[in-house]
CSV table of C-alpha atoms in Angstrom, one decimal:
chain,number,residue,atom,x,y,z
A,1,UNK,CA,221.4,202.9,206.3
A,2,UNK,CA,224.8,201.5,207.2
A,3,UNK,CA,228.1,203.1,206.9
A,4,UNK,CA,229.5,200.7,204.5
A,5,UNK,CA,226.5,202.3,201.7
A,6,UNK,CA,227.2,205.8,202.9
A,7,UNK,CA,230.8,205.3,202.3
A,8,UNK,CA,230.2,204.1,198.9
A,9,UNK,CA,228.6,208.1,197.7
A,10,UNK,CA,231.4,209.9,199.5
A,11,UNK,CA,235.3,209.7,200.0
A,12,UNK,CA,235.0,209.6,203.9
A,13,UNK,CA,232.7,209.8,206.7
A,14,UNK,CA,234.2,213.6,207.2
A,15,UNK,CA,232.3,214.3,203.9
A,16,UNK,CA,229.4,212.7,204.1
A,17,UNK,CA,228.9,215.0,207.3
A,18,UNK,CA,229.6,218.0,205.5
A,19,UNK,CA,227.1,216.8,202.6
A,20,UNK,CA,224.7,216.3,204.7
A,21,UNK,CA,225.2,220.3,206.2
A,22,UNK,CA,226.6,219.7,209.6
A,23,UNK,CA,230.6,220.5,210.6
A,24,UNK,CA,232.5,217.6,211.0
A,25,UNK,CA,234.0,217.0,214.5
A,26,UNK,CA,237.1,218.5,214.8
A,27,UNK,CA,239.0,217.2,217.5
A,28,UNK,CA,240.1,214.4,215.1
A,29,UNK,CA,241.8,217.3,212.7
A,30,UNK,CA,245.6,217.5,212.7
A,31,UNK,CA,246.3,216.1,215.9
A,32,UNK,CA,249.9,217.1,217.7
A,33,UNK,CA,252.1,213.8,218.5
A,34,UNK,CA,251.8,214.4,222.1
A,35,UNK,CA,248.1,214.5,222.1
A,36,UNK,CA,248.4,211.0,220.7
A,37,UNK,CA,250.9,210.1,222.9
A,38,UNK,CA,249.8,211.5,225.9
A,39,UNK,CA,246.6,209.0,225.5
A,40,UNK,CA,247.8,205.9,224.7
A,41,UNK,CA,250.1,206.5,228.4
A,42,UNK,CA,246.5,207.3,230.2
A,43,UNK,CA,245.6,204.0,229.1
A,44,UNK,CA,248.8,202.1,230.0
A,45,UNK,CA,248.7,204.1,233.3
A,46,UNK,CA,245.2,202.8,233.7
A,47,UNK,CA,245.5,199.0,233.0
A,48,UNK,CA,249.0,198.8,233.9
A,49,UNK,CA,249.7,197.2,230.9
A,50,UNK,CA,250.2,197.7,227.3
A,51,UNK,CA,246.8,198.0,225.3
A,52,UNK,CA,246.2,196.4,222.5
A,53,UNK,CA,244.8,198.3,219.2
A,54,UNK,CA,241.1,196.3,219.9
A,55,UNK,CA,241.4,197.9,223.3
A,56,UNK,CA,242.7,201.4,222.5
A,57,UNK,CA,240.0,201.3,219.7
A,58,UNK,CA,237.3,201.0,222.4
A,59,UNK,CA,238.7,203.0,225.2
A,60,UNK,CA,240.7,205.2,223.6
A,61,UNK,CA,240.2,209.1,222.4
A,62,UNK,CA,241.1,208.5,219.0
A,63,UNK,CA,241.3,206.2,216.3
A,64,UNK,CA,244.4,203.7,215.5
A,65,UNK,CA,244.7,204.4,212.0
A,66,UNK,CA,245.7,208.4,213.3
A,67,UNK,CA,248.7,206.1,215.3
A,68,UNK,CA,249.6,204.2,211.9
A,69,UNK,CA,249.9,207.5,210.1
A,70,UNK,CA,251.8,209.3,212.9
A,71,UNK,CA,254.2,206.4,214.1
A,72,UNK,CA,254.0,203.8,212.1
A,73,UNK,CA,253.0,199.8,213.3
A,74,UNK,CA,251.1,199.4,216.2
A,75,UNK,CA,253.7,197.5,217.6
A,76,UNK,CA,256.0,200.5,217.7
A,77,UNK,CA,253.9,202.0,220.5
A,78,UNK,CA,256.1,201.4,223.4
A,79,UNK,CA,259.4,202.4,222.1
A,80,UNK,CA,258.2,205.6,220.5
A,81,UNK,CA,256.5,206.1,224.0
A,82,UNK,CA,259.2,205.3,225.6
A,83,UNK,CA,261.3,208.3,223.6
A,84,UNK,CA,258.7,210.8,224.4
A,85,UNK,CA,258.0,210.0,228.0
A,86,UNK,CA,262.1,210.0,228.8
A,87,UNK,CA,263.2,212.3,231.7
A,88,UNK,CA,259.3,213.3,232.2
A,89,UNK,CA,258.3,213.3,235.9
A,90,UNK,CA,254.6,212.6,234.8
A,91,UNK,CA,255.4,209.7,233.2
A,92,UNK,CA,258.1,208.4,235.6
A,93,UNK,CA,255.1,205.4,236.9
A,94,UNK,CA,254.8,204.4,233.1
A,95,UNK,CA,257.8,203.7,231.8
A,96,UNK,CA,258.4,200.6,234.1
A,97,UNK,CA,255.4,198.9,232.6
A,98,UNK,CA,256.6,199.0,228.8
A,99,UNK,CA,258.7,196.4,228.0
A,100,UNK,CA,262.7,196.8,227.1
A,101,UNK,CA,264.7,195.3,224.3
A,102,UNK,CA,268.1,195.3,223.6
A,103,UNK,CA,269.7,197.3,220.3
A,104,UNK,CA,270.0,194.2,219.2
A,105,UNK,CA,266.8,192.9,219.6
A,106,UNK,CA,265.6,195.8,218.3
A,107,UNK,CA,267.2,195.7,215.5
A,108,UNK,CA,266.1,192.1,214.6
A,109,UNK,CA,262.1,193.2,215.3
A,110,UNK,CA,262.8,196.4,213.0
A,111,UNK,CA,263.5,194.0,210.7
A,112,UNK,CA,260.9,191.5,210.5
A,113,UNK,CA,258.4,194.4,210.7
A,114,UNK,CA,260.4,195.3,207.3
A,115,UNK,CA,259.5,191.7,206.0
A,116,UNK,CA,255.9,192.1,207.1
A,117,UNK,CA,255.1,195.2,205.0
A,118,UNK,CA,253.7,195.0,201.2
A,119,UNK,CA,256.5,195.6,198.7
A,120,UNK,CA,255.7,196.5,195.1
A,121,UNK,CA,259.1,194.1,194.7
A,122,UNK,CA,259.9,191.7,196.6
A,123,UNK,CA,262.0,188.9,196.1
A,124,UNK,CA,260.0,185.2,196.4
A,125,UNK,CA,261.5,182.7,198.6
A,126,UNK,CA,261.1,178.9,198.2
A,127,UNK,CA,258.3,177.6,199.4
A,128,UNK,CA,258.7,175.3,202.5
A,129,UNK,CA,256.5,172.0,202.6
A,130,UNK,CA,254.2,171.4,205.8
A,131,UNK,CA,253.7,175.2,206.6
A,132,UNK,CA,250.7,177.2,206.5
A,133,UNK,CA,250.7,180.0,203.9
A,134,UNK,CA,249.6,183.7,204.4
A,135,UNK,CA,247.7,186.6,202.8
A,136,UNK,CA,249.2,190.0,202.4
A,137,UNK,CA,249.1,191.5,206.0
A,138,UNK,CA,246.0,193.6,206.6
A,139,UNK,CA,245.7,194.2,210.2
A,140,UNK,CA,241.7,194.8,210.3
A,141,UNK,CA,240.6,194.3,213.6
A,142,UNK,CA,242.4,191.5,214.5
A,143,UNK,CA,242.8,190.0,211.2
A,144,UNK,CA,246.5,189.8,210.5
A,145,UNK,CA,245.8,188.6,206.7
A,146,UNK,CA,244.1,188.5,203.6
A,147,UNK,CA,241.9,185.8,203.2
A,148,UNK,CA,243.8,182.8,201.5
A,149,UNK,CA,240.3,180.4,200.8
A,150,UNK,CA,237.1,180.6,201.0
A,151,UNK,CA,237.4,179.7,204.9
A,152,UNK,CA,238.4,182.9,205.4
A,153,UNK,CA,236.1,184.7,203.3
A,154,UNK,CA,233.5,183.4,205.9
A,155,UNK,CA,235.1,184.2,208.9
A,156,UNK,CA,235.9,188.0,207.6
A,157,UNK,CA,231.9,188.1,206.5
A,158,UNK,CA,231.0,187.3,210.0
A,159,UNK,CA,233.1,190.1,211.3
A,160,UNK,CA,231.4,193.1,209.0
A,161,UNK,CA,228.3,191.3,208.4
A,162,UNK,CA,226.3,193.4,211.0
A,163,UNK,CA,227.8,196.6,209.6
A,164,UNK,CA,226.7,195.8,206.1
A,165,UNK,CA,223.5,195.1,207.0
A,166,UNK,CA,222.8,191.9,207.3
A,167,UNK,CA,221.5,189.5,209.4
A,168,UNK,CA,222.6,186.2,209.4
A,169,UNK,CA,220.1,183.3,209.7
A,170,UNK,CA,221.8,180.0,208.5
A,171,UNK,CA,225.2,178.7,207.3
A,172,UNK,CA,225.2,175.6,205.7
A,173,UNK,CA,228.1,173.0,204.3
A,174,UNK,CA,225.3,172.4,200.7
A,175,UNK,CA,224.1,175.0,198.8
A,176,UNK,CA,223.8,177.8,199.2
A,177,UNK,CA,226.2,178.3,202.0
A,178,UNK,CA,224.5,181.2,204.1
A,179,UNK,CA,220.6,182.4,204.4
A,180,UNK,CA,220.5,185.9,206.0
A,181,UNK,CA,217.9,188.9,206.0
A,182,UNK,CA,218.6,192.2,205.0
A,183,UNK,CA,216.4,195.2,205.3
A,184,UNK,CA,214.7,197.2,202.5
A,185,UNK,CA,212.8,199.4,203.4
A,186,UNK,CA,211.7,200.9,206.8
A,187,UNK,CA,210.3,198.4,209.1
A,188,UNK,CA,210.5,195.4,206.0
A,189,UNK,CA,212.9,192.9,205.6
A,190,UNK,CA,213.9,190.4,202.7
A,191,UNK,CA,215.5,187.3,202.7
A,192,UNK,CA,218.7,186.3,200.5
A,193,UNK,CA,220.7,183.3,199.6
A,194,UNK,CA,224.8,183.7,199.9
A,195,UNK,CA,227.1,181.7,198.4
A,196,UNK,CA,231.3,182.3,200.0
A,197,UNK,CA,233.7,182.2,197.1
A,198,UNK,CA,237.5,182.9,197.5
A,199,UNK,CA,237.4,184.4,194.0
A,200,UNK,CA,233.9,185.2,192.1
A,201,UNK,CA,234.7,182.7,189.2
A,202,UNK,CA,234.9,180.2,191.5
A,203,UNK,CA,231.2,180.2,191.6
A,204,UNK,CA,230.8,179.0,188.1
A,205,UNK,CA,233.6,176.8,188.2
A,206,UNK,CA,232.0,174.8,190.9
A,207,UNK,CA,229.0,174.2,188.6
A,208,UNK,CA,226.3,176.3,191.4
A,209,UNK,CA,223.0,176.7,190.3
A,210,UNK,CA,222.9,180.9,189.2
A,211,UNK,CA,219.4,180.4,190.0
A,212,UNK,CA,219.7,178.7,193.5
A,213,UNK,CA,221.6,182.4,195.0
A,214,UNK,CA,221.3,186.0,195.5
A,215,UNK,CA,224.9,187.1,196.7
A,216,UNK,CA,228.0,186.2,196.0
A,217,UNK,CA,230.2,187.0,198.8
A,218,UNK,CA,234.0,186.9,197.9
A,219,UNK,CA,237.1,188.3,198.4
A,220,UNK,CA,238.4,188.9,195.0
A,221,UNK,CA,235.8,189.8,192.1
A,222,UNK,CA,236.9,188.5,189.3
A,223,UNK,CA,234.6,187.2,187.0
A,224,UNK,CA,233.8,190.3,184.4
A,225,UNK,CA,230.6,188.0,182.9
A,226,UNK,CA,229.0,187.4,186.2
A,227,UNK,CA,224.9,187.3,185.1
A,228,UNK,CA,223.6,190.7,185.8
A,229,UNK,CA,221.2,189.1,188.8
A,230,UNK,CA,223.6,187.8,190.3
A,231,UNK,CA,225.2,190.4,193.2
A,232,UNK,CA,228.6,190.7,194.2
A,233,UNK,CA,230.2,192.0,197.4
A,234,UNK,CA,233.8,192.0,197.3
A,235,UNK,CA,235.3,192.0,201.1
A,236,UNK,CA,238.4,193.3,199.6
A,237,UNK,CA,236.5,196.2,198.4
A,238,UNK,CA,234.6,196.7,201.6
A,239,UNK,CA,237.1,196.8,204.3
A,240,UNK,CA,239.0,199.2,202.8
A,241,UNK,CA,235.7,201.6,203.2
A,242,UNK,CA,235.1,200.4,206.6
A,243,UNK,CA,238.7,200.8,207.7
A,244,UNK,CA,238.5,204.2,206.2
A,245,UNK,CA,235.8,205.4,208.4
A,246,UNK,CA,237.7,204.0,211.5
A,247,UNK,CA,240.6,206.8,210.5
């Protein structure tokens, strides 16, 4: 069973454990800023360098969502470090490695962080020929952005694939696009046809065989008459589960 099912019966991993009668770990529960802190400058102190949130998430004590909630961007790690560790002896070998900015330079990075985050309103600029375009930032292990086309549906799949149990066999440019194996049952597995979509509808409106697939992997379900055989896994869905377990 693979955490992206049990996350789909319960609101977080925390309650799935208790569900299941066992106490949740509780090391994770209301953690102090300095305990966070005090971390993430072992780890600088032990690479000499700053990590980044791939590298905390495997070396460090905690997870980086807990940072998100407490401090805001990852990239905001070495100047709210910096504040805490200030006139500490402990920290004096530290400080040195995390890089300085100006007040002005500050204030410009403060302000494209700004631009970076999701507004409910924003105002739309015009749109500048010859540049590549962007999804809504995401930050999911490494991902900066939403998917944009089906390319990235792909890519994104590859990354969780494992996790939702699946086990990739072929990826093709006809269709279907993917043959993978998934288990069923204990010791048996089944093989299943994947076609990538941006958007569900796209799959009729590229004139694919329903009988020719299994799955339709996408990052936007949109298609409300999708034939009842015919399954849908909606990334956009999913990593919001997965990233929930991370926290």
């Amino acid at each position: 069973m693979t955490e992206y099912q049990i996350l789909q019966h319960f609101p977080s991993w925390r309650e799935a454990v208790r569900a299941a009668g066992l106490e949740p770990d509780a090391t994770n529960v209301k953690l102090a800023d300095e305990d966070l802190l005090q971390d993430w400058g072992d780890l600088v102190r032990k690479h000499r360098q700053i990590p980044t949130r791939n590298q905390y998430r495997r070396e460090g004590r905690y997870s980086p969502g807990v940072f998100d909630r407490h401090f805001g961007p990852w990239s905001r790690m070495p100047s709210v470090f910096r504040e805490f560790a200030q006139g500490k002896a402990e920290w004096a070998d530290v400080l040195p490695l995390l890089p300085t900015t100006s007040p002005k330079q500050t204030s410009r990075n403060n302000s494209i962080l700004a631009d970076e985050r999701p507004m409910a309103i924003q105002q739309r600029h015009r749109k500048l020929e010859s540049r590549p375009t962007y999804g809504n930032p995401i930050d999911f292990r490494g991902l900066r952005h939403e998917p944009v086309n089906e390319d990235g549906v792909v890519f994104l799949f590859g990354m969780v694939a494992k996790e939702l149990g699946y086990m990739v066999e072929a990826v093709q440019a006809g269709f279907p696009d993917c043959e993978a194996k998934r288990q069923i049952d204990a010791g048996k597995w089944q093989r299943v046809r994947i076609e990538f979509e941006f958007e569900s509808r796209n799959f009729r409106d590229h004139g694919h065989s329903e009988d020719g697939c299994d799955i339709i992997v996408c990052w936007r379900h949109n298609w409300p008459n999708c034939p009842s055989h015919l399954e849908i896994l909606e990334l956009a869905s999913v990593i919001k589960s997965l990233a929930k377990s991370e926290d």
